[in-house]
Coordinates of C-alpha atoms in Angstrom, one line a residue:
X30 CA 0.0 0.0 0.0
X31 CA 1.3 3.5 -0.8
X32 CA 2.1 5.7 2.2
X33 CA -1.2 7.1 3.4
X34 CA 0.2 10.6 4.1
X35 CA 1.5 10.9 0.6
X36 CA -1.7 9.6 -1.0
X37 CA -3.9 12.1 0.9
X38 CA -1.4 15.0 0.7
X39 CA -3.9 16.8 -1.6
X40 CA -6.1 17.5 1.4
X41 CA -3.5 19.7 3.0
X42 CA -2.5 19.6 6.7
X43 CA -4.7 22.2 8.3
X44 CA -7.9 22.5 6.4
X45 CA -11.5 22.8 7.8
X46 CA -11.8 19.0 8.0
X47 CA -8.6 18.7 10.1
X48 CA -9.6 21.7 12.3
X49 CA -13.0 20.1 13.1
X50 CA -11.5 16.7 14.0
X51 CA -8.7 18.4 16.0
X52 CA -11.0 20.6 18.0
X53 CA -13.7 18.1 18.8
X54 CA -11.3 15.3 19.8
X55 CA -9.4 17.7 22.0
X56 CA -12.5 18.9 23.7
X57 CA -13.6 15.3 24.4
X58 CA -10.6 14.9 26.7
X59 CA -11.6 17.7 29.1
X60 CA -13.9 15.3 31.1
X61 CA -11.0 12.9 31.4
X62 CA -8.9 15.5 33.2
X63 CA -11.9 16.4 35.4
X64 CA -13.0 12.8 36.1
X65 CA -9.7 10.8 36.5
X66 CA -8.5 12.8 39.5
X67 CA -11.9 13.5 41.1
X68 CA -11.1 10.8 43.6
X69 CA -8.8 13.3 45.3
X70 CA -11.9 15.1 46.6
X71 CA -14.5 12.4 46.4
X72 CA -12.4 10.1 48.7
X73 CA -10.7 12.9 50.8
X74 CA -10.3 12.1 54.5
X75 CA -11.8 14.9 56.7
X76 CA -10.6 15.4 60.2
X77 CA -12.5 13.1 62.5
X78 CA -12.7 11.6 66.0
X79 CA -15.0 9.3 67.9
X80 CA -18.5 10.5 68.4
X81 CA -19.3 11.4 72.0
X82 CA -22.9 10.6 73.0
X83 CA -24.8 12.9 75.3
X84 CA -23.4 12.4 78.8
X85 CA -23.6 14.3 82.0
X86 CA -20.0 15.3 82.1
X87 CA -18.1 18.3 83.3
X88 CA -16.6 20.6 80.7
X89 CA -13.1 19.4 81.6
X90 CA -13.9 15.7 81.0
X91 CA -15.9 16.4 77.9
X92 CA -12.8 18.1 76.4
X93 CA -10.4 15.4 77.6
X94 CA -12.4 12.2 76.6
X95 CA -10.6 11.9 73.3
X96 CA -6.9 10.9 73.8
X97 CA -4.2 13.2 72.4
X98 CA -1.4 11.5 70.3
X99 CA 1.8 12.7 68.8
X100 CA 1.9 12.1 65.0
X101 CA 5.0 13.3 63.1
X102 CA 6.0 15.5 65.9
X103 CA 2.6 17.2 66.3
X104 CA -0.1 16.6 68.8
X105 CA -3.6 15.7 67.5
X106 CA -6.7 14.0 68.7
X107 CA -6.9 10.3 68.3
X108 CA -9.0 9.3 65.3
X109 CA -9.9 5.7 66.4
X110 CA -10.2 5.6 70.1
X111 CA -11.6 7.3 73.2
X112 CA -11.4 6.8 77.0
X113 CA -14.0 4.3 78.3
X114 CA -17.3 6.1 78.8
X115 CA -18.3 4.3 82.0
X116 CA -15.0 5.1 83.6
X117 CA -15.1 8.7 82.5
X118 CA -18.7 9.1 83.8
X119 CA -17.7 7.8 87.2
X120 CA -14.7 10.0 87.5
X121 CA -16.7 13.1 86.4
X122 CA -19.4 12.3 88.9
X123 CA -16.7 12.2 91.7
X124 CA -15.6 15.7 90.7
X125 CA -12.1 14.7 89.7
X126 CA -10.2 16.9 87.3
X127 CA -8.4 15.2 84.3
X128 CA -4.7 15.9 84.3
X129 CA -4.6 17.1 87.9
X130 CA -6.5 14.4 89.9
X131 CA -6.3 11.7 87.2
X132 CA -3.4 10.6 85.1
X133 CA -5.0 10.2 81.6
X134 CA -2.3 7.8 80.4
X135 CA -3.5 5.3 83.0
X136 CA -7.1 5.2 81.7
X137 CA -8.3 2.4 79.5
X138 CA -9.3 3.2 76.0
X139 CA -12.0 1.8 73.7
X140 CA -12.9 1.9 70.0
X141 CA -15.4 4.4 68.5
X142 CA -18.5 2.4 69.4
X143 CA -20.8 5.2 68.5
X144 CA -19.3 6.1 65.1
X145 CA -17.3 9.2 64.2
X146 CA -17.7 12.9 64.1
X147 CA -16.3 14.5 60.9
X148 CA -15.1 18.0 60.4
X149 CA -17.0 20.0 57.7
X150 CA -14.5 22.9 57.6
X151 CA -13.2 21.8 54.1
X152 CA -15.5 19.1 52.9
X153 CA -19.3 18.9 53.4
X154 CA -19.1 15.2 52.8
X155 CA -17.0 12.5 51.1
X156 CA -17.3 8.8 50.7
X157 CA -15.1 8.5 53.7
X158 CA -17.6 10.3 55.9
X159 CA -20.5 8.7 54.0
X160 CA -19.4 5.1 54.5
X161 CA -17.1 5.5 57.5
X162 CA -13.9 4.5 55.7
X163 CA -11.7 5.1 58.7
X164 CA -9.8 3.1 61.3
X165 CA -10.4 -0.6 60.6
X166 CA -11.8 0.3 57.2
X167 CA -9.2 2.9 56.4
X168 CA -7.7 0.6 53.7
X169 CA -10.8 1.1 51.6
X170 CA -9.9 4.8 51.1
X171 CA -6.7 4.3 49.0
X172 CA -8.2 1.1 47.6
X173 CA -11.0 3.1 46.1
X174 CA -8.5 4.8 43.9
X175 CA -6.9 1.5 43.1
X176 CA -10.3 0.1 42.1
X177 CA -10.7 3.0 39.7
X178 CA -7.3 2.5 38.1
X179 CA -8.0 -1.3 37.9
X180 CA -10.9 -0.3 35.7
X181 CA -8.6 1.9 33.7
X182 CA -6.2 -1.1 33.5
X183 CA -9.0 -3.4 32.2
X184 CA -10.1 -0.7 29.7
X185 CA -6.5 -0.3 28.5
X186 CA -6.3 -4.1 27.9
X187 CA -9.6 -4.6 26.1
X188 CA -10.5 -1.3 24.3
X189 CA -7.3 -1.3 22.3
X190 CA -8.1 -4.7 20.8
X191 CA -11.8 -3.8 20.4
X192 CA -10.7 -0.6 18.6
X193 CA -8.4 -2.6 16.2
X194 CA -11.3 -5.1 15.6
X195 CA -14.4 -2.9 15.4
X196 CA -13.0 0.5 14.7
X197 CA -11.9 3.6 16.5
X198 CA -15.1 5.6 16.4
X199 CA -17.6 3.1 17.9
X200 CA -15.2 2.3 20.8
X201 CA -14.6 6.0 21.4
X202 CA -18.3 6.8 21.8
X203 CA -19.1 3.6 23.6
X204 CA -16.5 4.2 26.3
X205 CA -17.4 7.9 26.5
X206 CA -21.0 6.8 27.3
X207 CA -19.8 4.2 29.9
X208 CA -17.7 6.9 31.6
X209 CA -20.6 9.3 31.9
X210 CA -23.3 6.7 32.9
X211 CA -21.3 4.9 35.6
X212 CA -20.1 8.2 37.1
X213 CA -23.7 9.4 37.3
X214 CA -24.8 6.1 38.9
X215 CA -22.2 6.4 41.7
X216 CA -24.3 9.1 43.2
X217 CA -27.0 6.6 44.2
X218 CA -24.6 4.0 45.7
X219 CA -26.1 2.6 48.9
X220 CA -22.8 1.2 50.1
X221 CA -19.1 1.4 49.5
X222 CA -19.1 -2.0 47.7
X223 CA -21.7 -0.8 45.1
X224 CA -19.7 2.5 44.8
X225 CA -16.5 0.6 44.1
X226 CA -18.1 -1.6 41.4
X227 CA -19.5 1.5 39.6
X228 CA -16.1 3.2 40.0
X229 CA -14.4 0.3 38.3
X230 CA -16.6 0.6 35.2
X231 CA -16.3 4.4 35.2
X232 CA -12.5 4.0 35.0
X233 CA -12.9 1.4 32.2
X234 CA -14.8 3.9 30.1
X235 CA -12.4 6.8 30.9
X236 CA -9.3 5.2 29.5
X237 CA -11.1 3.7 26.5
X238 CA -12.4 7.1 25.6
X239 CA -9.0 8.8 25.9
X240 CA -7.0 6.1 24.1
X241 CA -9.5 5.8 21.3
X242 CA -9.5 9.6 20.8
X243 CA -5.7 9.7 20.8
X244 CA -5.3 6.9 18.2
X245 CA -8.2 8.3 16.1
X246 CA -6.6 11.8 15.9
X247 CA -3.1 10.4 15.4
X248 CA -4.3 8.5 12.3
X249 CA -6.4 11.2 10.8
X250 CA -4.0 14.1 11.3
X251 CA -0.6 14.3 9.7
X252 CA 3.0 15.4 10.4
X253 CA 3.3 18.5 12.6
X254 CA -0.5 18.7 13.2
X255 CA -0.4 15.2 14.6
X256 CA 2.4 16.2 17.0
X257 CA 0.4 19.3 18.0
X258 CA -2.7 17.2 18.6
X259 CA -1.0 14.6 20.7
X260 CA 0.8 17.1 23.0
X261 CA -0.7 20.6 23.1
X262 CA -4.1 19.5 21.9
X263 CA -5.3 16.6 24.0
X264 CA -2.9 17.1 26.8
X265 CA -3.7 20.8 27.4
X266 CA -7.4 20.0 27.3
X267 CA -6.7 17.3 29.9
X268 CA -4.9 19.9 32.0
X269 CA -7.8 22.3 31.6
X270 CA -10.1 19.6 33.0
X271 CA -7.6 19.0 35.8
X272 CA -7.7 22.7 36.7
X273 CA -11.5 22.8 36.5
X274 CA -11.7 20.0 39.0
X275 CA -10.6 22.0 42.2
X276 CA -12.9 24.8 41.1
X277 CA -15.9 22.5 40.9
X278 CA -14.9 20.8 44.2
X279 CA -14.7 24.2 45.8
X280 CA -18.3 25.1 44.9
X281 CA -19.7 21.5 45.2
X282 CA -18.2 20.3 48.5
X283 CA -20.6 17.4 48.7
X284 CA -19.2 14.3 46.9
X285 CA -22.6 13.5 45.2
X286 CA -23.0 17.1 43.9
X287 CA -19.4 17.0 42.6
X288 CA -20.0 13.7 40.7
X289 CA -23.2 15.2 39.1
X290 CA -21.3 18.3 38.1
X291 CA -18.7 16.1 36.4
X292 CA -21.0 13.6 34.6
X293 CA -24.0 15.6 33.4
X294 CA -22.1 17.9 31.0
X295 CA -20.9 14.8 29.1
X296 CA -24.4 14.7 27.5
X297 CA -23.2 17.6 25.3
X298 CA -20.8 15.2 23.5
X299 CA -23.6 13.1 22.0
X300 CA -23.9 15.2 18.8
X301 CA -20.2 14.6 18.1
X302 CA -21.1 11.3 16.5
X303 CA -22.1 13.1 13.3
X304 CA -19.0 15.2 13.1
X305 CA -16.2 12.8 14.0
X306 CA -15.3 10.3 11.2
X307 CA -13.8 6.8 11.4
X308 CA -10.1 6.5 10.8
X309 CA -9.5 6.0 7.0
X310 CA -6.2 4.3 7.9
X311 CA -8.0 1.7 9.9
X312 CA -10.6 1.2 7.2
X313 CA -7.9 0.6 4.6
X314 CA -6.2 -2.0 6.9
X315 CA -9.6 -3.8 7.0
X316 CA -9.8 -3.7 3.2
X317 CA -12.8 -1.3 3.3
X318 CA -11.4 0.9 0.6
X319 CA -14.7 2.4 -0.5
X320 CA -15.6 3.7 3.0
X321 CA -12.1 5.2 3.4
X322 CA -12.4 7.0 0.0
X323 CA -15.8 8.3 1.0
X324 CA -14.4 9.9 4.2
X325 CA -11.5 11.4 2.3
X326 CA -13.8 12.8 -0.3
X327 CA -15.9 14.4 2.4
X328 CA -12.7 15.9 3.8
X329 CA -11.7 17.2 0.4
X330 CA -15.1 18.9 0.0
X331 CA -14.8 20.5 3.5
X332 CA -11.2 21.7 2.6
X333 CA -12.4 22.9 -0.8
X334 CA -9.9 20.9 -2.8
X335 CA -10.4 18.5 -5.6
X336 CA -9.9 14.8 -5.0
X337 CA -8.5 12.4 -7.6
X338 CA -11.0 10.2 -9.4
X339 CA -9.5 7.2 -7.6
X340 CA -7.8 8.0 -4.4
X341 CA -6.4 4.7 -3.3
X342 CA -5.8 3.2 -6.7
X343 CA -2.6 1.4 -5.7
X344 CA -4.0 0.0 -2.5
X345 CA -3.3 -3.6 -1.8
X346 CA -3.9 -5.6 1.4
X347 CA -0.4 -7.3 1.3
X348 CA 0.3 -6.2 4.8
X349 CA -2.7 -8.3 6.0
X350 CA -1.9 -11.4 4.0
X351 CA 0.6 -14.2 4.4
X352 CA 2.3 -16.0 1.6
X353 CA -0.6 -18.4 1.4
X354 CA -2.9 -15.6 0.4
X355 CA -5.0 -15.8 3.5
X356 CA -5.8 -12.7 5.4
X357 CA -3.5 -12.2 8.4
X358 CA -5.1 -10.9 11.6
X359 CA -2.8 -9.4 14.2
X360 CA -3.1 -9.9 17.9
X361 CA -1.2 -9.4 21.2
X362 CA 0.9 -12.4 20.4
X363 CA 2.5 -10.5 17.6
X364 CA 4.0 -8.1 20.2
X365 CA 6.1 -11.0 21.6
X366 CA 6.5 -13.3 18.6
X367 CA 9.1 -11.2 16.7
X368 CA 12.3 -10.4 18.6
X369 CA 12.7 -6.7 17.8
X370 CA 9.0 -6.0 18.5
X371 CA 9.3 -8.1 21.8
X372 CA 12.2 -6.1 23.1
X373 CA 10.6 -2.8 22.2
X374 CA 7.3 -3.8 23.8
X375 CA 9.0 -4.9 27.1
X376 CA 10.9 -1.6 27.4
X377 CA 7.9 0.5 26.5
X378 CA 5.7 -1.4 29.1
X379 CA 8.3 -0.7 31.8
X380 CA 8.5 3.0 30.8
X381 CA 4.8 3.4 30.8
X382 CA 4.5 1.7 34.2
X383 CA 7.2 3.8 35.9
X384 CA 6.3 7.2 34.4
X385 CA 2.6 6.9 35.0
X386 CA 3.2 5.6 38.6
X387 CA 5.1 8.8 39.2
X388 CA 2.6 11.1 37.5
X389 CA -0.4 9.7 39.4
X390 CA 1.5 9.2 42.7
X391 CA 2.5 12.9 42.8
X392 CA -0.9 14.0 41.5
X393 CA -2.8 12.1 44.2
X394 CA -0.4 13.5 46.8
X395 CA -0.9 17.1 45.7
X396 CA -3.8 17.7 48.1
X397 CA -1.5 16.9 51.1
X398 CA 1.1 19.5 50.2
X399 CA -0.6 22.4 51.9
X400 CA -3.5 23.3 54.2
X401 CA -5.7 24.2 51.2
X402 CA -6.3 21.2 49.0
X403 CA -8.1 23.2 46.3
X404 CA -5.1 25.5 45.7
X405 CA -2.7 22.6 45.9
X406 CA -4.6 20.7 43.3
X407 CA -5.0 23.7 41.0
X408 CA -1.2 24.4 41.2
X409 CA -0.5 20.7 40.4
X410 CA -2.7 21.0 37.3
X411 CA -1.3 24.3 36.3
X412 CA 2.3 22.9 36.4
X413 CA 1.3 20.6 33.6
X414 CA 0.6 23.5 31.1
X415 CA 4.3 24.5 30.7
X416 CA 5.2 20.8 30.7
X417 CA 2.9 20.2 27.7
X418 CA 4.3 23.2 25.9
X419 CA 7.9 22.0 26.4
X420 CA 6.8 18.5 25.3
X421 CA 5.4 19.9 22.1
X422 CA 8.5 21.9 21.3
X423 CA 10.7 18.9 22.0
X424 CA 8.6 16.7 19.7
X425 CA 8.9 19.3 16.9
X426 CA 12.7 19.7 17.0
X427 CA 14.3 17.0 19.1
X428 CA 14.8 13.2 18.9
X429 CA 12.5 11.1 21.1
X430 CA 15.0 9.0 23.0
X431 CA 17.1 11.8 24.6
X432 CA 14.0 13.8 25.5
X433 CA 12.4 10.9 27.4
X434 CA 15.7 10.0 29.0
X435 CA 16.6 13.5 30.2
X436 CA 13.2 14.3 31.6
X437 CA 13.1 11.0 33.4
X438 CA 16.5 11.5 34.8
X439 CA 15.6 15.0 36.0
X440 CA 12.5 13.7 37.7
X441 CA 14.5 11.0 39.5
X442 CA 17.0 13.5 40.8
X443 CA 14.3 15.9 42.0
X444 CA 12.8 13.0 44.1
X445 CA 16.1 12.0 45.5
X446 CA 17.0 15.6 46.6
X447 CA 13.7 15.9 48.5
X448 CA 15.2 13.8 51.4
X449 CA 18.1 16.2 51.7
X450 CA 15.8 19.2 52.4
X451 CA 15.6 20.1 56.1
X452 CA 12.1 20.1 57.6
X453 CA 12.5 23.9 58.3
X454 CA 12.2 24.5 54.5
X455 CA 8.9 22.8 53.4
X456 CA 8.5 25.2 50.5
X457 CA 11.7 23.9 49.0
X458 CA 10.5 20.3 49.3
X459 CA 7.2 21.3 47.6
X460 CA 9.1 23.0 44.8
X461 CA 11.2 19.8 44.2
X462 CA 8.0 17.7 44.2
X463 CA 6.4 20.1 41.7
X464 CA 9.5 19.8 39.6
X465 CA 9.1 16.1 39.7
X466 CA 5.5 16.4 38.7
X467 CA 6.6 18.7 35.8
X468 CA 9.1 16.2 34.5
X469 CA 6.8 13.2 34.9
X470 CA 4.2 15.2 32.9
X471 CA 6.6 15.7 30.1
X472 CA 8.1 12.2 30.0
X473 CA 4.7 10.4 30.3
X474 CA 3.2 12.7 27.6
X475 CA 6.1 12.0 25.2
X476 CA 5.4 8.3 25.5
X477 CA 2.0 8.7 23.7
X478 CA 3.3 9.9 20.3
X479 CA 6.6 7.9 20.7
X480 CA 4.6 4.7 21.1
X481 CA 2.3 5.5 18.2
X482 CA 5.3 6.2 16.0
X483 CA 7.0 2.9 16.8
X484 CA 4.1 0.6 15.9
X485 CA 2.3 0.1 12.6
X486 CA -1.3 0.9 11.9
X487 CA -2.2 -2.9 11.8
X488 CA -1.4 -3.3 15.5
X489 CA -1.0 0.3 16.8
X490 CA -4.1 0.4 18.9
X491 CA -3.5 -3.0 20.4
X492 CA 0.1 -2.1 21.3
X493 CA -1.0 1.2 22.8
X494 CA -3.6 -0.6 24.8
X495 CA -1.0 -3.1 26.2
X496 CA 1.4 -0.3 27.1
X497 CA -1.5 1.5 28.6
X498 CA -2.4 -1.7 30.6
X499 CA 1.1 -1.7 32.2
X500 CA 0.8 2.0 32.9
X501 CA -2.5 1.4 34.7
X502 CA -0.9 -1.2 36.8
X503 CA 1.4 1.6 37.9
X504 CA -1.5 4.0 38.5
X505 CA -3.2 1.2 40.6
X506 CA -0.1 1.0 42.8
X507 CA 0.2 4.8 43.0
X508 CA -2.5 5.4 45.7
X509 CA -0.6 3.1 48.1
X510 CA 2.8 4.5 47.2
X511 CA 2.7 7.5 49.6
X512 CA 1.4 5.2 52.4
X513 CA 5.0 4.0 52.6
X514 CA 5.4 7.1 54.8
X515 CA 4.3 5.1 57.7
X516 CA 7.7 3.3 57.5
X517 CA 9.8 6.3 56.4
X518 CA 8.8 9.8 55.2
X519 CA 11.2 9.5 52.3
X520 CA 10.4 5.9 51.3
X521 CA 7.9 6.9 48.4
X522 CA 10.5 9.2 46.9
X523 CA 13.3 6.7 47.1
X524 CA 11.3 3.9 45.5
X525 CA 9.9 6.1 42.8
X526 CA 13.2 7.8 42.1
X527 CA 15.0 4.4 41.7
X528 CA 12.4 3.1 39.3
X529 CA 12.7 6.3 37.2
X530 CA 16.5 6.2 37.1
X531 CA 16.3 2.7 35.6
X532 CA 13.7 4.0 33.1
X533 CA 16.0 6.9 32.0
X534 CA 18.7 4.4 31.1
X535 CA 16.4 1.8 29.4
X536 CA 15.2 4.3 26.8
X537 CA 18.5 4.1 25.0
X538 CA 17.6 0.5 23.9
X539 CA 14.6 1.7 21.9
X540 CA 14.5 2.7 18.2
X541 CA 14.5 6.3 17.2
X542 CA 11.4 7.5 15.3
X543 CA 12.1 11.2 14.9
X544 CA 11.6 12.4 11.3
X545 CA 10.2 9.0 10.1
X546 CA 6.7 8.5 8.6
X547 CA 4.1 6.8 10.6
X548 CA 4.6 3.0 9.8
X549 CA 1.7 1.2 8.1
X550 CA 3.1 -2.4 8.2
X551 CA 5.4 -4.3 10.5
X552 CA 8.2 -4.1 7.9
X553 CA 8.1 -0.3 8.1
X554 CA 8.7 -0.2 11.9
X555 CA 11.8 1.7 13.0
X556 CA 14.7 -0.6 13.7
X557 CA 16.6 -0.7 17.0
X558 CA 20.2 0.4 16.9
X559 CA 22.9 -1.5 18.7
X560 CA 24.0 0.4 21.9
X561 CA 27.6 1.5 21.3
X562 CA 29.7 1.2 24.4
X563 CA 33.2 2.9 24.4
X564 CA 36.3 0.6 24.5
X565 CA 34.3 -2.3 22.9
X566 CA 35.4 -2.8 19.3
X567 CA 33.6 -5.9 18.6
X568 CA 32.9 -6.1 14.9
X569 CA 29.2 -6.2 14.0
X570 CA 28.0 -8.7 11.5
X571 CA 24.9 -7.7 9.4
X572 CA 21.8 -9.6 10.3
X573 CA 20.2 -11.6 7.4
X574 CA 17.0 -10.2 6.0
X575 CA 14.1 -12.5 7.0
X576 CA 10.8 -12.2 5.1
X577 CA 7.9 -11.0 7.1
X578 CA 5.9 -14.2 6.6
X579 CA 8.7 -16.2 8.1
X580 CA 8.8 -14.1 11.2
X581 CA 5.0 -14.4 11.7

């Protein structure tokens, strides 16, 4: 098959057709930025302590009934225990004064048998206060985020294959509908278990929508416009959604109202079905030449250019056939069956896992950086804007490998330096963490176009889905990452920094795709170069050329 970009060059790169597709697909990612991190506020932990029932106690005993504990050098009220009420009642009736007549450390404590009292200073309600996800059930709070990202993981695994099988457009709109519907249904959850199930399917729809939009735009748009779309386009709109989130959370401080504010506007995207086309590249790979030509002719009409009488006159389906003439269908097995593809896929999966773990770990931790979670979350989202601009410039003028390697290395170093900052300079520690967030934003964003450029059209969506699956394993781990602080305050940064340092080195074993056309077949994939190490002069022998059908 002739190169698709050359065949459709008569359309131009930035006509009315490309502008419509570019804008509509970018706008569709705003709900992703709003929804994917909404768990920061939906599952926030308000200040809380044991509920004290109405008792005939003196003012001194009523104020002292909750034990005071020292946490990270600060005194705070116990969240999971109180002094035994029957003992306190007797001591109060005797007129004894706590701390003077009674040593509080000698009193027996009990669990919160009457429930908990939650502060409403910041949040009106969250799922933590709704379902009492504290103390013995505290594990459910970070696990809620993990459940969401497990849904994202499942979506990454299945939607890529569904997209390669049934098309980019139906999967895009189907998963967008799933994201909206299941987010809406969470409002009516009678229990945490039901909420978690709905949260899983919401995450499944979220990533399917985003990945399908990314692949669809990458295959319709060409050259510099494709780079612009995959960086400044979708990513900036994601960041806009991210920055809208704390604004919505500030005005809708009840978790149910917040979810309604996130899900209902998605109804506005239904009419997009009649404006966003299927990918002509995918249609050609399926042998549906007439449908692909029809879409390109509509594009030519919108761009006010004249299309050739036969657009894909030299089209053949050789890339989908084996030597026996039978149609060849590609699957996940093709990612590990061929040596060069296998090595590339393993490295990419590790990179996606590490970089996305860092991105979501630092994002979910943003609300803990200062006393105002709304401002912290907004700053965390705003940091991404210059990151995406730098990413776009790098993709325009610089090779992919050194860009990913340098930003990953800078992110690792910023995390390692956090443990060297004295506790008297918390602003410097926050600055280093935001620098890490900035670099993880750039490096993880670079992976989207880099991955799309390495794989051919016949298996691009499946490969992106598998890489996305490993990245979502990382995002599923991310909610628990910063819980390592219970062992050491710097443990999360050391673990994440070490993983990122390895990632920065492993990039050098990938092929370079800068300046190369988007591959259509497996034979057109960029080839890996041998890593040259100084002082090693071993003579390289050329590898024999193996026909494609033999490798399959």
